[in-house]
PDB file of C-alpha atoms and ligand atoms in Angstrom:
ATOM      1  CA  MET D 257      96.105  86.442 104.114  1.00  0.00           C
ATOM      2  CA  ALA D 258      95.305  89.071 106.723  1.00  0.00           C
ATOM      3  CA  ASP D 259      92.330  88.345 109.140  1.00  0.00           C
ATOM      4  CA  ILE D 260      89.711  90.814 107.829  1.00  0.00           C
ATOM      5  CA  THR D 261      86.125  90.291 108.231  1.00  0.00           C
ATOM      6  CA  VAL D 262      83.426  92.247 106.236  1.00  0.00           C
ATOM      7  CA  ARG D 263      80.704  93.469 108.539  1.00  0.00           C
ATOM      8  CA  ASN D 264      77.564  94.668 106.881  1.00  0.00           C
ATOM      9  CA  LEU D 265      76.694  97.323 109.514  1.00  0.00           C
ATOM     10  CA  ARG D 266      74.423 100.435 109.171  1.00  0.00           C
ATOM     11  CA  PHE D 267      74.085 102.772 111.935  1.00  0.00           C
ATOM     12  CA  ARG D 268      71.456 105.359 112.539  1.00  0.00           C
ATOM     13  CA  PHE D 269      71.903 109.215 112.743  1.00  0.00           C
ATOM     14  CA  ASP D 270      68.814 110.280 114.437  1.00  0.00           C
ATOM     15  CA  GLU D 271      70.309 112.856 116.811  1.00  0.00           C
ATOM     16  CA  PRO D 272      71.193 116.444 115.229  1.00  0.00           C
ATOM     17  CA  VAL D 273      74.797 117.081 115.950  1.00  0.00           C
ATOM     18  CA  ASP D 274      75.304 119.333 119.000  1.00  0.00           C
ATOM     19  CA  PHE D 275      77.668 122.069 118.232  1.00  0.00           C
ATOM     20  CA  ASP D 276      77.059 123.780 121.678  1.00  0.00           C
ATOM     21  CA  VAL D 277      80.349 122.604 123.095  1.00  0.00           C
ATOM     22  CA  PRO D 278      83.089 124.698 124.740  1.00  0.00           C
ATOM     23  CA  ASP D 279      85.777 126.086 122.385  1.00  0.00           C
ATOM     24  CA  GLU D 280      88.678 123.931 123.467  1.00  0.00           C
ATOM     25  CA  GLU D 281      86.169 120.721 122.591  1.00  0.00           C
ATOM     26  CA  LEU D 282      84.832 122.334 119.251  1.00  0.00           C
ATOM     27  CA  GLY D 283      88.251 121.866 117.493  1.00  0.00           C
ATOM     28  CA  THR D 284      88.076 118.161 118.060  1.00  0.00           C
ATOM     29  CA  VAL D 285      84.481 117.966 117.193  1.00  0.00           C
ATOM     30  CA  LEU D 286      84.794 119.908 113.948  1.00  0.00           C
ATOM     31  CA  SER D 287      88.125 117.718 112.809  1.00  0.00           C
ATOM     32  CA  THR D 288      86.142 114.448 113.583  1.00  0.00           C
ATOM     33  CA  LEU D 289      82.876 115.968 111.533  1.00  0.00           C
ATOM     34  CA  ALA D 290      85.630 117.018 108.787  1.00  0.00           C
ATOM     35  CA  LEU D 291      86.941 113.500 108.724  1.00  0.00           C
ATOM     36  CA  SER D 292      83.348 112.160 108.086  1.00  0.00           C
ATOM     37  CA  MET D 293      82.700 114.634 105.366  1.00  0.00           C
ATOM     38  CA  THR D 294      85.803 113.296 103.391  1.00  0.00           C
ATOM     39  CA  MET D 295      84.867 109.498 103.520  1.00  0.00           C
ATOM     40  CA  PRO D 296      82.378 109.217 100.669  1.00  0.00           C
ATOM     41  CA  TYR D 297      84.681 110.615  98.228  1.00  0.00           C
ATOM     42  CA  LEU D 298      87.960 109.473  99.465  1.00  0.00           C
ATOM     43  CA  GLU D 299      86.829 105.798 100.240  1.00  0.00           C
ATOM     44  CA  PRO D 300      85.574 105.161  96.840  1.00  0.00           C
ATOM     45  CA  TYR D 301      88.616 106.459  95.518  1.00  0.00           C
ATOM     46  CA  LEU D 302      90.588 104.079  97.280  1.00  0.00           C
ATOM     47  CA  ILE D 303      88.146 101.273  96.260  1.00  0.00           C
ATOM     48  CA  ARG D 304      88.757 102.218  92.605  1.00  0.00           C
ATOM     49  CA  THR D 305      92.446 102.150  93.035  1.00  0.00           C
ATOM     50  CA  MET D 306      92.422  98.696  94.275  1.00  0.00           C
ATOM     51  CA  LYS D 307      90.039  97.730  91.312  1.00  0.00           C
ATOM     52  CA  VAL D 308      92.777  98.803  89.064  1.00  0.00           C
ATOM     53  CA  ALA D 309      95.606  97.222  91.252  1.00  0.00           C
ATOM     54  CA  ILE D 310      93.784  93.654  91.589  1.00  0.00           C
ATOM     55  CA  PRO D 311      94.347  92.282  88.100  1.00  0.00           C
ATOM     56  CA  GLN D 312      98.108  93.064  88.571  1.00  0.00           C
ATOM     57  CA  ILE D 313      98.400  91.328  91.774  1.00  0.00           C
ATOM     58  CA  SER D 314      99.965  88.031  91.543  1.00  0.00           C
ATOM     59  CA  SER D 315      99.256  86.516  95.019  1.00  0.00           C
ATOM     60  CA  PRO D 316      95.896  85.231  95.432  1.00  0.00           C
ATOM     61  CA  ALA D 317      95.993  85.994  99.233  1.00  0.00           C
ATOM     62  CA  LEU D 318      96.647  89.655  98.633  1.00  0.00           C
ATOM     63  CA  VAL D 319      93.923  89.656  96.116  1.00  0.00           C
ATOM     64  CA  GLU D 320      91.497  88.538  98.488  1.00  0.00           C
ATOM     65  CA  ASP D 321      92.901  90.957 101.055  1.00  0.00           C
ATOM     66  CA  ALA D 322      92.302  93.818  98.592  1.00  0.00           C
ATOM     67  CA  LYS D 323      88.802  92.695  97.919  1.00  0.00           C
ATOM     68  CA  ARG D 324      87.839  92.421 101.511  1.00  0.00           C
ATOM     69  CA  PHE D 325      89.527  95.976 102.212  1.00  0.00           C
ATOM     70  CA  SER D 326      87.320  97.254  99.491  1.00  0.00           C
ATOM     71  CA  GLN D 327      84.340  95.831 100.914  1.00  0.00           C
ATOM     72  CA  GLN D 328      85.006  97.173 104.240  1.00  0.00           C
ATOM     73  CA  GLU D 329      85.836 100.663 102.881  1.00  0.00           C
ATOM     74  CA  GLY D 330      82.369 100.477 100.978  1.00  0.00           C
ATOM     75  CA  HIS D 331      80.476 100.034 104.340  1.00  0.00           C
ATOM     76  CA  HIS D 332      82.425 102.730 105.926  1.00  0.00           C
ATOM     77  CA  PHE D 333      81.616 105.502 103.171  1.00  0.00           C
ATOM     78  CA  ARG D 334      77.900 104.290 103.044  1.00  0.00           C
ATOM     79  CA  ASN D 335      77.616 104.986 106.740  1.00  0.00           C
ATOM     80  CA  HIS D 336      79.298 108.171 106.782  1.00  0.00           C
ATOM     81  CA  ALA D 337      77.115 109.480 103.817  1.00  0.00           C
ATOM     82  CA  ASN D 338      74.230 109.018 106.264  1.00  0.00           C
ATOM     83  CA  PHE D 339      75.967 110.563 108.984  1.00  0.00           C
ATOM     84  CA  ASN D 340      77.040 113.457 106.640  1.00  0.00           C
ATOM     85  CA  ASN D 341      73.368 114.173 105.770  1.00  0.00           C
ATOM     86  CA  GLN D 342      72.819 114.667 109.452  1.00  0.00           C
ATOM     87  CA  ILE D 343      75.831 116.939 109.759  1.00  0.00           C
ATOM     88  CA  ARG D 344      74.561 119.088 106.940  1.00  0.00           C
ATOM     89  CA  ALA D 345      71.035 119.018 108.489  1.00  0.00           C
ATOM     90  CA  SER D 346      72.261 120.177 111.774  1.00  0.00           C
ATOM     91  CA  ILE D 347      74.483 123.084 110.731  1.00  0.00           C
ATOM     92  CA  GLY D 348      71.791 124.805 108.704  1.00  0.00           C
ATOM     93  CA  GLU D 349      71.254 125.511 104.841  1.00  0.00           C
ATOM     94  CA  THR D 350      74.376 128.200 104.309  1.00  0.00           C
ATOM     95  CA  GLY D 351      76.745 125.921 106.163  1.00  0.00           C
ATOM     96  CA  ALA D 352      75.404 122.699 104.137  1.00  0.00           C
ATOM     97  CA  ASP D 353      75.969 124.584 100.913  1.00  0.00           C
ATOM     98  CA  ALA D 354      79.486 125.692 102.129  1.00  0.00           C
ATOM     99  CA  LEU D 355      80.099 122.108 102.969  1.00  0.00           C
ATOM    100  CA  ARG D 356      78.833 120.915  99.510  1.00  0.00           C
ATOM    101  CA  GLU D 357      81.069 123.101  97.593  1.00  0.00           C
ATOM    102  CA  ILE D 358      84.136 121.617  99.352  1.00  0.00           C
ATOM    103  CA  GLU D 359      82.778 118.159  98.630  1.00  0.00           C
ATOM    104  CA  ALA D 360      82.374 118.846  94.868  1.00  0.00           C
ATOM    105  CA  ASP D 361      86.111 120.034  94.935  1.00  0.00           C
ATOM    106  CA  LEU D 362      87.145 116.896  96.756  1.00  0.00           C
ATOM    107  CA  GLU D 363      85.213 114.542  94.596  1.00  0.00           C
ATOM    108  CA  ALA D 364      86.635 116.429  91.317  1.00  0.00           C
ATOM    109  CA  ASP D 365      90.110 115.833  92.780  1.00  0.00           C
ATOM    110  CA  TYR D 366      89.676 112.062  93.405  1.00  0.00           C
ATOM    111  CA  GLN D 367      87.988 111.540  90.096  1.00  0.00           C
ATOM    112  CA  ARG D 368      91.049 113.324  88.567  1.00  0.00           C
ATOM    113  CA  PHE D 369      93.555 111.255  90.253  1.00  0.00           C
ATOM    114  CA  THR D 370      91.846 107.940  89.231  1.00  0.00           C
ATOM    115  CA  LYS D 371      91.844 109.046  85.573  1.00  0.00           C
ATOM    116  CA  GLN D 372      95.017 110.914  85.235  1.00  0.00           C
ATOM    117  CA  LYS D 373      97.478 109.448  87.898  1.00  0.00           C
ATOM    118  CA  PRO D 374      99.557 106.347  87.463  1.00  0.00           C
ATOM    119  CA  LEU D 375      98.671 103.505  89.560  1.00  0.00           C
ATOM    120  CA  ARG D 376     101.779 103.842  91.679  1.00  0.00           C
ATOM    121  CA  TRP D 377     100.946 107.395  92.587  1.00  0.00           C
ATOM    122  CA  ASN D 378      97.332 106.377  93.730  1.00  0.00           C
ATOM    123  CA  LEU D 379      98.761 103.362  95.742  1.00  0.00           C
ATOM    124  CA  ALA D 380     101.302 105.595  97.522  1.00  0.00           C
ATOM    125  CA  TYR D 381      98.207 107.986  98.183  1.00  0.00           C
ATOM    126  CA  ALA D 382      96.163 104.906  99.623  1.00  0.00           C
ATOM    127  CA  GLU D 383      99.176 103.541 101.722  1.00  0.00           C
ATOM    128  CA  GLY D 384      99.925 107.300 102.835  1.00  0.00           C
ATOM    129  CA  PHE D 385      96.111 107.858 104.103  1.00  0.00           C
ATOM    130  CA  GLU D 386      95.824 104.285 105.489  1.00  0.00           C
ATOM    131  CA  ALA D 387      99.373 104.662 107.453  1.00  0.00           C
ATOM    132  CA  MET D 388      98.128 108.075 108.873  1.00  0.00           C
ATOM    133  CA  THR D 389      94.672 106.809 109.780  1.00  0.00           C
ATOM    134  CA  CYS D 390      95.826 103.573 111.306  1.00  0.00           C
ATOM    135  CA  ALA D 391      98.358 105.628 113.445  1.00  0.00           C
ATOM    136  CA  THR D 392      95.389 107.708 114.959  1.00  0.00           C
ATOM    137  CA  ALA D 393      93.158 104.546 115.275  1.00  0.00           C
ATOM    138  CA  LEU D 394      95.854 102.917 117.268  1.00  0.00           C
ATOM    139  CA  ALA D 395      96.174 105.994 119.655  1.00  0.00           C
ATOM    140  CA  MET D 396      92.653 106.281 120.055  1.00  0.00           C
ATOM    141  CA  ALA D 397      92.432 102.475 121.155  1.00  0.00           C
ATOM    142  CA  GLU D 398      95.453 102.951 123.293  1.00  0.00           C
ATOM    143  CA  THR D 399      94.322 106.270 124.994  1.00  0.00           C
ATOM    144  CA  GLY D 400      90.747 104.996 125.763  1.00  0.00           C
ATOM    145  CA  ALA D 401      89.070 107.161 123.265  1.00  0.00           C
ATOM    146  CA  PHE D 402      86.642 104.529 122.395  1.00  0.00           C
ATOM    147  CA  ASP D 403      85.422 104.166 126.165  1.00  0.00           C
ATOM    148  CA  GLY D 404      82.773 106.456 127.657  1.00  0.00           C
ATOM    149  CA  GLU D 405      81.361 109.225 125.861  1.00  0.00           C
ATOM    150  CA  MET D 406      81.225 109.019 122.218  1.00  0.00           C
ATOM    151  CA  MET D 407      81.935 111.676 119.641  1.00  0.00           C
ATOM    152  CA  PRO D 408      79.336 113.084 117.410  1.00  0.00           C
ATOM    153  CA  GLY D 409      78.243 110.045 115.115  1.00  0.00           C
ATOM    154  CA  GLY D 410      78.658 107.651 118.218  1.00  0.00           C
ATOM    155  CA  GLU D 411      79.424 104.096 117.188  1.00  0.00           C
ATOM    156  CA  ILE D 412      80.425 104.978 113.706  1.00  0.00           C
ATOM    157  CA  TRP D 413      83.876 105.948 114.885  1.00  0.00           C
ATOM    158  CA  PRO D 414      85.111 102.790 117.041  1.00  0.00           C
ATOM    159  CA  TRP D 415      83.581 100.527 114.432  1.00  0.00           C
ATOM    160  CA  HIS D 416      85.392 102.600 111.618  1.00  0.00           C
ATOM    161  CA  MET D 417      88.471 102.898 113.226  1.00  0.00           C
ATOM    162  CA  VAL D 418      88.954  99.323 114.408  1.00  0.00           C
ATOM    163  CA  GLU D 419      88.225  98.009 111.022  1.00  0.00           C
ATOM    164  CA  GLU D 420      91.096 100.432 109.624  1.00  0.00           C
ATOM    165  CA  ILE D 421      93.353  98.632 112.290  1.00  0.00           C
ATOM    166  CA  GLU D 422      92.041  95.327 111.064  1.00  0.00           C
ATOM    167  CA  HIS D 423      92.726  95.936 107.207  1.00  0.00           C
ATOM    168  CA  ARG D 424      96.005  97.941 107.959  1.00  0.00           C
ATOM    169  CA  THR D 425      98.363  95.705 106.247  1.00  0.00           C
ATOM    170  CA  VAL D 426      96.410  95.679 102.810  1.00  0.00           C
ATOM    171  CA  ALA D 427      97.371  99.130 101.051  1.00  0.00           C
ATOM    172  CA  PHE D 428     100.862  98.646 102.328  1.00  0.00           C
ATOM    173  CA  GLY D 429     100.971  95.208 101.018  1.00  0.00           C
ATOM    174  CA  VAL D 430      99.853  95.946  97.636  1.00  0.00           C
ATOM    175  CA  TYR D 431     101.895  99.012  97.395  1.00  0.00           C
ATOM    176  CA  ASP D 432     104.917  96.858  98.456  1.00  0.00           C
ATOM    177  CA  HIS D 433     103.987  94.208  96.001  1.00  0.00           C
ATOM    178  CA  LEU D 434     103.336  96.333  92.887  1.00  0.00           C
ATOM    179  CA  VAL D 435     105.494  99.371  93.656  1.00  0.00           C
ATOM    180  CA  GLY D 436     108.121  98.625  96.469  1.00  0.00           C
ATOM    181  CA  SER D 437     110.013 101.740  96.425  1.00  0.00           C
ATOM    182  CA  TYR D 438     110.507 103.312 100.094  1.00  0.00           C
ATOM    183  CA  ALA D 439     111.591 106.656  98.680  1.00  0.00           C
ATOM    184  CA  TYR D 440     108.254 106.978  96.495  1.00  0.00           C
ATOM    185  CA  ARG D 441     106.135 105.920  99.265  1.00  0.00           C
ATOM    186  CA  ILE D 442     107.718 108.579 101.708  1.00  0.00           C
ATOM    187  CA  TRP D 443     107.618 111.255  99.031  1.00  0.00           C
ATOM    188  CA  PHE D 444     104.091 110.781  97.532  1.00  0.00           C
ATOM    189  CA  GLY D 445     102.457 109.240 100.714  1.00  0.00           C
ATOM    190  CA  THR D 446     103.483 112.667 102.529  1.00  0.00           C
ATOM    191  CA  ARG D 447     102.008 114.665  99.548  1.00  0.00           C
ATOM    192  CA  ALA D 448      99.035 112.636  99.566  1.00  0.00           C
ATOM    193  CA  GLN D 449      98.638 113.222 103.406  1.00  0.00           C
ATOM    194  CA  LEU D 450      99.050 116.937 102.925  1.00  0.00           C
ATOM    195  CA  HIS D 451      96.359 117.141 100.266  1.00  0.00           C
ATOM    196  CA  TYR D 452      94.110 115.082 102.498  1.00  0.00           C
ATOM    197  CA  LEU D 453      94.669 117.379 105.753  1.00  0.00           C
ATOM    198  CA  GLY D 454      94.248 120.378 103.694  1.00  0.00           C
ATOM    199  CA  TYR D 455      90.734 119.202 103.145  1.00  0.00           C
ATOM    200  CA  ILE D 456      90.392 118.388 106.597  1.00  0.00           C
ATOM    201  CA  LYS D 457      91.121 121.839 107.583  1.00  0.00           C
ATOM    202  CA  ARG D 458      88.732 123.475 104.710  1.00  0.00           C
ATOM    203  CA  PHE D 459      85.809 121.477 106.089  1.00  0.00           C
ATOM    204  CA  ALA D 460      86.596 122.414 109.784  1.00  0.00           C
ATOM    205  CA  VAL D 461      87.283 125.933 109.031  1.00  0.00           C
ATOM    206  CA  SER D 462      84.203 126.437 106.944  1.00  0.00           C
ATOM    207  CA  MET D 463      81.897 124.818 109.811  1.00  0.00           C
ATOM    208  CA  ALA D 464      83.356 127.083 112.380  1.00  0.00           C
ATOM    209  CA  LYS D 465      82.939 130.237 110.021  1.00  0.00           C
ATOM    210  CA  THR D 466      79.155 129.282 109.846  1.00  0.00           C
ATOM    211  CA  LEU D 467      78.894 128.677 113.564  1.00  0.00           C
ATOM    212  CA  GLY D 468      80.840 132.061 114.122  1.00  0.00           C
ATOM    213  CA  ARG D 469      82.972 130.202 116.499  1.00  0.00           C
ATOM    214  CA  GLU D 470      86.800 129.992 117.215  1.00  0.00           C
ATOM    215  CA  ALA D 471      87.623 126.423 117.517  1.00  0.00           C
ATOM    216  CA  ALA D 472      90.702 125.665 119.673  1.00  0.00           C
ATOM    217  CA  ARG D 473      92.139 122.165 119.921  1.00  0.00           C
ATOM    218  CA  PRO D 474      94.474 121.899 122.971  1.00  0.00           C
ATOM    219  CA  PRO D 475      97.219 119.012 122.756  1.00  0.00           C
ATOM    220  CA  SER D 476      96.051 115.789 124.217  1.00  0.00           C
ATOM    221  CA  ALA D 477      97.395 112.372 125.111  1.00  0.00           C
ATOM    222  CA  LEU D 478      95.726 111.080 122.014  1.00  0.00           C
ATOM    223  CA  GLU D 479      97.449 113.414 119.756  1.00  0.00           C
ATOM    224  CA  ARG D 480     100.758 112.940 121.391  1.00  0.00           C
ATOM    225  CA  ASP D 481     100.600 108.943 120.715  1.00  0.00           C
ATOM    226  CA  ALA D 482      99.047 109.366 117.276  1.00  0.00           C
ATOM    227  CA  ARG D 483     102.099 111.790 116.443  1.00  0.00           C
ATOM    228  CA  ARG D 484     104.560 109.166 117.823  1.00  0.00           C
ATOM    229  CA  ARG D 485     102.890 106.244 115.839  1.00  0.00           C
ATOM    230  CA  TYR D 486     102.856 108.543 112.704  1.00  0.00           C
ATOM    231  CA  LEU D 487     106.480 109.316 112.718  1.00  0.00           C
ATOM    232  CA  ARG D 488     107.241 105.645 113.051  1.00  0.00           C
ATOM    233  CA  THR D 489     105.622 105.068 109.690  1.00  0.00           C
ATOM    234  CA  PHE D 490     108.314 106.967 107.883  1.00  0.00           C
ATOM    235  CA  LEU D 491     110.999 104.519 108.993  1.00  0.00           C
ATOM    236  CA  PRO D 492     112.301 102.297 106.224  1.00  0.00           C
ATOM    237  CA  TRP D 493     111.465  99.228 108.171  1.00  0.00           C
ATOM    238  CA  TYR D 494     108.001 100.191 109.000  1.00  0.00           C
ATOM    239  CA  ASP D 495     105.456  97.263 108.470  1.00  0.00           C
ATOM    240  CA  PRO D 496     101.982  97.597 109.760  1.00  0.00           C
ATOM    241  CA  GLY D 497     101.956  93.867 110.139  1.00  0.00           C
ATOM    242  CA  LYS D 498     104.112  94.062 112.978  1.00  0.00           C
ATOM    243  CA  ILE D 499     102.363  96.685 115.069  1.00  0.00           C
ATOM    244  CA  GLU D 500     101.503  95.460 118.703  1.00  0.00           C
ATOM    245  CA  LEU D 501      97.727  96.183 119.021  1.00  0.00           C
ATOM    246  CA  PRO D 502      96.541  97.928 122.054  1.00  0.00           C
ATOM    247  CA  ALA D 503      94.380  96.035 124.558  1.00  0.00           C
ATOM    248  CA  GLY D 504      90.873  96.312 123.594  1.00  0.00           C
ATOM    249  CA  VAL D 505      90.944  96.081 119.837  1.00  0.00           C
ATOM    250  CA  GLU D 506      90.275  92.501 119.851  1.00  0.00           C
ATOM    251  CA  ASP D 507      87.192  93.094 122.077  1.00  0.00           C
ATOM    252  CA  LEU D 508      85.912  95.836 119.928  1.00  0.00           C
ATOM    253  CA  LEU D 509      86.340  93.666 116.746  1.00  0.00           C
ATOM    254  CA  GLN D 510      84.108  90.894 118.440  1.00  0.00           C
ATOM    255  CA  ARG D 511      81.505  93.416 119.257  1.00  0.00           C
ATOM    256  CA  TYR D 512      81.138  94.544 115.784  1.00  0.00           C
ATOM    257  CA  ASP D 513      81.230  90.755 114.736  1.00  0.00           C
ATOM    258  CA  ALA D 514      78.072  90.176 117.148  1.00  0.00           C
ATOM    259  CA  LEU D 515      76.334  93.232 115.825  1.00  0.00           C
ATOM    260  CA  SER D 516      76.668  92.411 112.102  1.00  0.00           C
ATOM    261  CA  ALA D 517      75.547  88.812 112.935  1.00  0.00           C
ATOM    262  CA  SER D 518      72.442  89.969 114.823  1.00  0.00           C
ATOM    263  CA  PRO D 519      69.407  90.381 112.795  1.00  0.00           C
TER     264      PRO D 519
HETATM  265 FE1  FE2 R 102      87.520 103.286 105.981  1.00  0.00          FE
HETATM  266 FE1  FE2 R 103      91.212 101.928 105.232  1.00  0.00          FE
END
């Protein structure tokens, strides 16, 4: 069984999102906000997928992991829904309407996947997303992205990303247990990533258009490390349980243990 703690945390998003940043920072800001915009649709879809998978899992330990994975994702998307209200309020009515249109398309896609796609397809989507996100979360921890000044949304990012690292073995484990095919994971996992990244781009471009800005995103140490880690997920012997965790991950987990325990 993986070591997964469900932390019941709610963050506050009182400060408006500050879009008044240089062009070379705006690209990162908008991509970060775009990630948040997807979560209230993506994460319930992952939870629905696990709900279908759980009765078919023969390992009680993996069932427990899948339940905790779903509970963590549940807390993630509820916080992101609150943050997204602040994003929409900060970008103004026209921009918010444009975002809502994309949100409706994304929700329709995920509802369709749940209803029409086979479980193995939805599990490959879940693992494709989780592997990509874990690679980025590990790169963020490695390159110190969680130290110092926070991105818009503040604490939601280190908390969410460190829990993604904490539950990194679950979607892989459930896929491996119920499907197992390496070729299917790579083929459909990659298609899933392209589907997801297409929406990240749509959200980011929509916000840039509303702001009338050109968002640049110069290459960074974080992106180079994330790409290197992401490419490793394509190896036949990829196993998220064997990844060596960057320094600082354990401290962050303990920080959120303490926060969730405090009244
Ligand atoms: Fe999550
Ligand atoms: Fe996750």
